[in-house]
Amino acid sequence: MIKNRLKVLRAERDWTQADLAERVGISRQAVISIEKYKYTPSLELAFNIAKAFNVSINEVFVPEEDEEQ
């Protein structure tokens, strides 16, 4: 699973889910689904989200560590 920091990054900027959705060109429901790990964004959308926050994609999306290693 890919973890994300959308809620944290939005909070730092005082953005609502609707604010982020508008900046990226997706629906608020899509933002909710990504935040709740019900939907994994495409690579293009992931880059667009990172661009909206003005950070690298690695600062938004992080692969979950394999606990067995």
XYZ file of N, CA and C in Angstrom:
207
model
N 0.835 -1.181 0.000
C 0.000 0.000 0.000
C 0.884 1.249 0.000
N 0.402 2.266 -0.665
C 1.095 3.549 -0.691
C 0.433 4.470 0.332
N 1.204 4.911 1.303
C 0.704 5.863 2.298
C 0.749 7.262 1.693
N -0.094 8.153 2.214
C -0.026 9.528 1.734
C -0.154 10.494 2.903
N 0.292 11.718 2.654
C 0.280 12.769 3.678
C -0.661 13.907 3.284
N -1.699 13.594 2.527
C -2.605 14.636 2.053
C -3.210 15.447 3.194
N -3.714 14.776 4.219
C -4.336 15.500 5.333
C -3.358 16.445 6.011
N -2.148 15.973 6.230
C -1.124 16.791 6.891
C -0.770 18.000 6.034
N -0.532 17.765 4.764
C -0.161 18.852 3.863
C -1.300 19.856 3.701
N -2.532 19.361 3.651
C -3.679 20.273 3.573
C -3.791 21.115 4.829
N -3.604 20.478 5.984
C -3.699 21.191 7.259
C -2.636 22.273 7.372
N -1.430 21.974 6.910
C -0.348 22.959 6.952
C -0.682 24.209 6.142
N -1.504 24.018 5.117
C -1.861 25.136 4.238
C -3.257 25.672 4.509
N -3.943 25.049 5.454
C -5.321 25.415 5.783
C -6.247 25.260 4.574
N -6.043 24.164 3.823
C -6.868 23.852 2.666
C -7.922 22.827 3.049
N -9.101 22.954 2.481
C -10.124 21.926 2.622
C -9.905 20.872 1.534
N -10.649 19.794 1.633
C -10.588 18.785 0.578
C -11.049 19.394 -0.746
N -12.043 20.269 -0.673
C -12.544 20.933 -1.876
C -11.477 21.845 -2.483
N -10.704 22.523 -1.632
C -9.626 23.384 -2.129
C -8.616 22.567 -2.929
N -8.187 21.446 -2.368
C -7.220 20.599 -3.063
C -7.816 20.059 -4.354
N -9.047 19.596 -4.288
C -9.706 19.048 -5.471
C -9.735 20.073 -6.600
N -10.073 21.304 -6.272
C -10.138 22.357 -7.278
C -8.764 22.640 -7.885
N -7.738 22.662 -7.041
C -6.384 22.944 -7.527
C -5.854 21.852 -8.450
N -6.303 20.621 -8.209
C -5.791 19.485 -8.974
C -6.723 19.102 -10.130
N -7.970 19.545 -10.074
C -8.912 19.225 -11.136
C -9.599 17.889 -10.980
N -9.847 17.515 -9.724
C -10.574 16.275 -9.437
C -11.735 16.615 -8.507
N -12.554 15.630 -8.208
C -13.687 15.863 -7.310
C -13.246 15.779 -5.845
N -14.021 16.393 -4.992
C -13.761 16.301 -3.548
C -13.843 14.835 -3.098
N -14.780 14.091 -3.693
C -14.928 12.674 -3.356
C -13.666 11.888 -3.700
N -12.981 12.274 -4.774
C -11.722 11.607 -5.139
C -10.656 11.880 -4.086
N -10.603 13.120 -3.590
C -9.641 13.454 -2.522
C -9.933 12.613 -1.289
N -11.198 12.510 -0.921
C -11.597 11.708 0.242
C -11.145 10.257 0.053
N -11.389 9.699 -1.126
C -11.019 8.306 -1.398
C -9.519 8.085 -1.320
N -8.741 9.045 -1.812
C -7.285 8.924 -1.739
C -6.829 8.998 -0.291
N -7.383 9.939 0.472
C -6.994 10.089 1.880
C -7.338 8.858 2.701
N -8.428 8.189 2.357
C -8.866 7.005 3.111
C -8.316 5.703 2.538
N -7.384 5.811 1.565
C -6.737 4.657 0.943
C -7.717 3.740 0.219
N -8.842 4.291 -0.239
C -9.788 3.512 -1.029
C -9.456 3.599 -2.512
N -8.592 4.550 -2.859
C -8.230 4.781 -4.257
C -6.766 5.196 -4.312
N -6.013 4.549 -5.191
C -4.622 4.915 -5.413
C -4.567 5.749 -6.685
N -4.063 6.971 -6.585
C -4.066 7.831 -7.771
C -3.086 7.339 -8.838
N -3.389 7.694 -10.072
C -2.470 7.391 -11.168
C -1.179 8.169 -10.931
N -0.149 7.786 -11.634
C 1.133 8.478 -11.514
C 0.985 9.951 -11.901
N 0.252 10.208 -12.966
C 0.029 11.591 -13.406
C -0.687 12.408 -12.330
N -1.727 11.834 -11.729
C -2.456 12.540 -10.673
C -1.577 12.742 -9.450
N -0.778 11.753 -9.108
C 0.132 11.878 -7.963
C 1.102 13.044 -8.165
N 1.640 13.168 -9.371
C 2.540 14.284 -9.674
C 1.790 15.620 -9.610
N 0.555 15.645 -10.098
C -0.232 16.874 -10.050
C -0.543 17.288 -8.610
N -0.800 16.320 -7.761
C -1.049 16.618 -6.344
C 0.210 17.194 -5.708
N 1.347 16.565 -5.964
C 2.614 17.062 -5.421
C 2.891 18.481 -5.921
N 2.616 18.717 -7.189
C 2.821 20.051 -7.770
C 1.917 21.083 -7.081
N 0.682 20.718 -6.793
C -0.240 21.632 -6.117
C 0.304 22.040 -4.752
N 0.932 21.095 -4.062
C 1.524 21.382 -2.748
C 2.912 22.006 -2.865
N 3.458 22.021 -4.089
C 4.802 22.550 -4.339
C 5.872 21.778 -3.564
N 5.728 20.436 -3.588
C 6.688 19.542 -2.943
C 6.980 18.392 -3.900
N 7.979 17.589 -3.565
C 8.278 16.417 -4.394
C 7.234 15.335 -4.137
N 7.084 14.461 -5.091
C 6.102 13.381 -4.960
C 6.412 12.502 -3.745
N 7.702 12.375 -3.402
C 8.107 11.570 -2.245
C 7.667 12.183 -0.924
N 7.360 13.469 -0.924
C 6.887 14.118 0.299
C 5.387 13.944 0.490
N 4.704 13.479 -0.551
C 3.256 13.250 -0.478
C 2.950 11.765 -0.346
N 3.600 10.955 -1.157
C 3.306 9.524 -1.216
C 4.527 8.713 -0.800
N 4.311 7.767 0.126
C 5.400 6.953 0.662
C 4.955 5.493 0.690
N 5.748 4.591 0.096
C 5.370 3.175 0.166
C 5.420 2.680 1.606
N 4.416 1.908 1.974
C 4.390 1.338 3.324
C 5.501 0.306 3.435
N 6.240 0.371 4.514
C 7.350 -0.578 4.726
C 6.799 -1.983 4.925
N 7.488 -2.931 4.344
C 7.120 -4.330 4.529
C 7.531 -4.731 5.938
N 6.564 -5.081 6.785
C 6.846 -5.359 8.183
C 7.627 -6.644 8.415
N 7.683 -7.521 7.401
C 8.400 -8.770 7.563
C 9.903 -8.617 7.396
N 10.353 -7.521 6.829
C 11.789 -7.348 6.590
C 12.470 -6.758 7.784
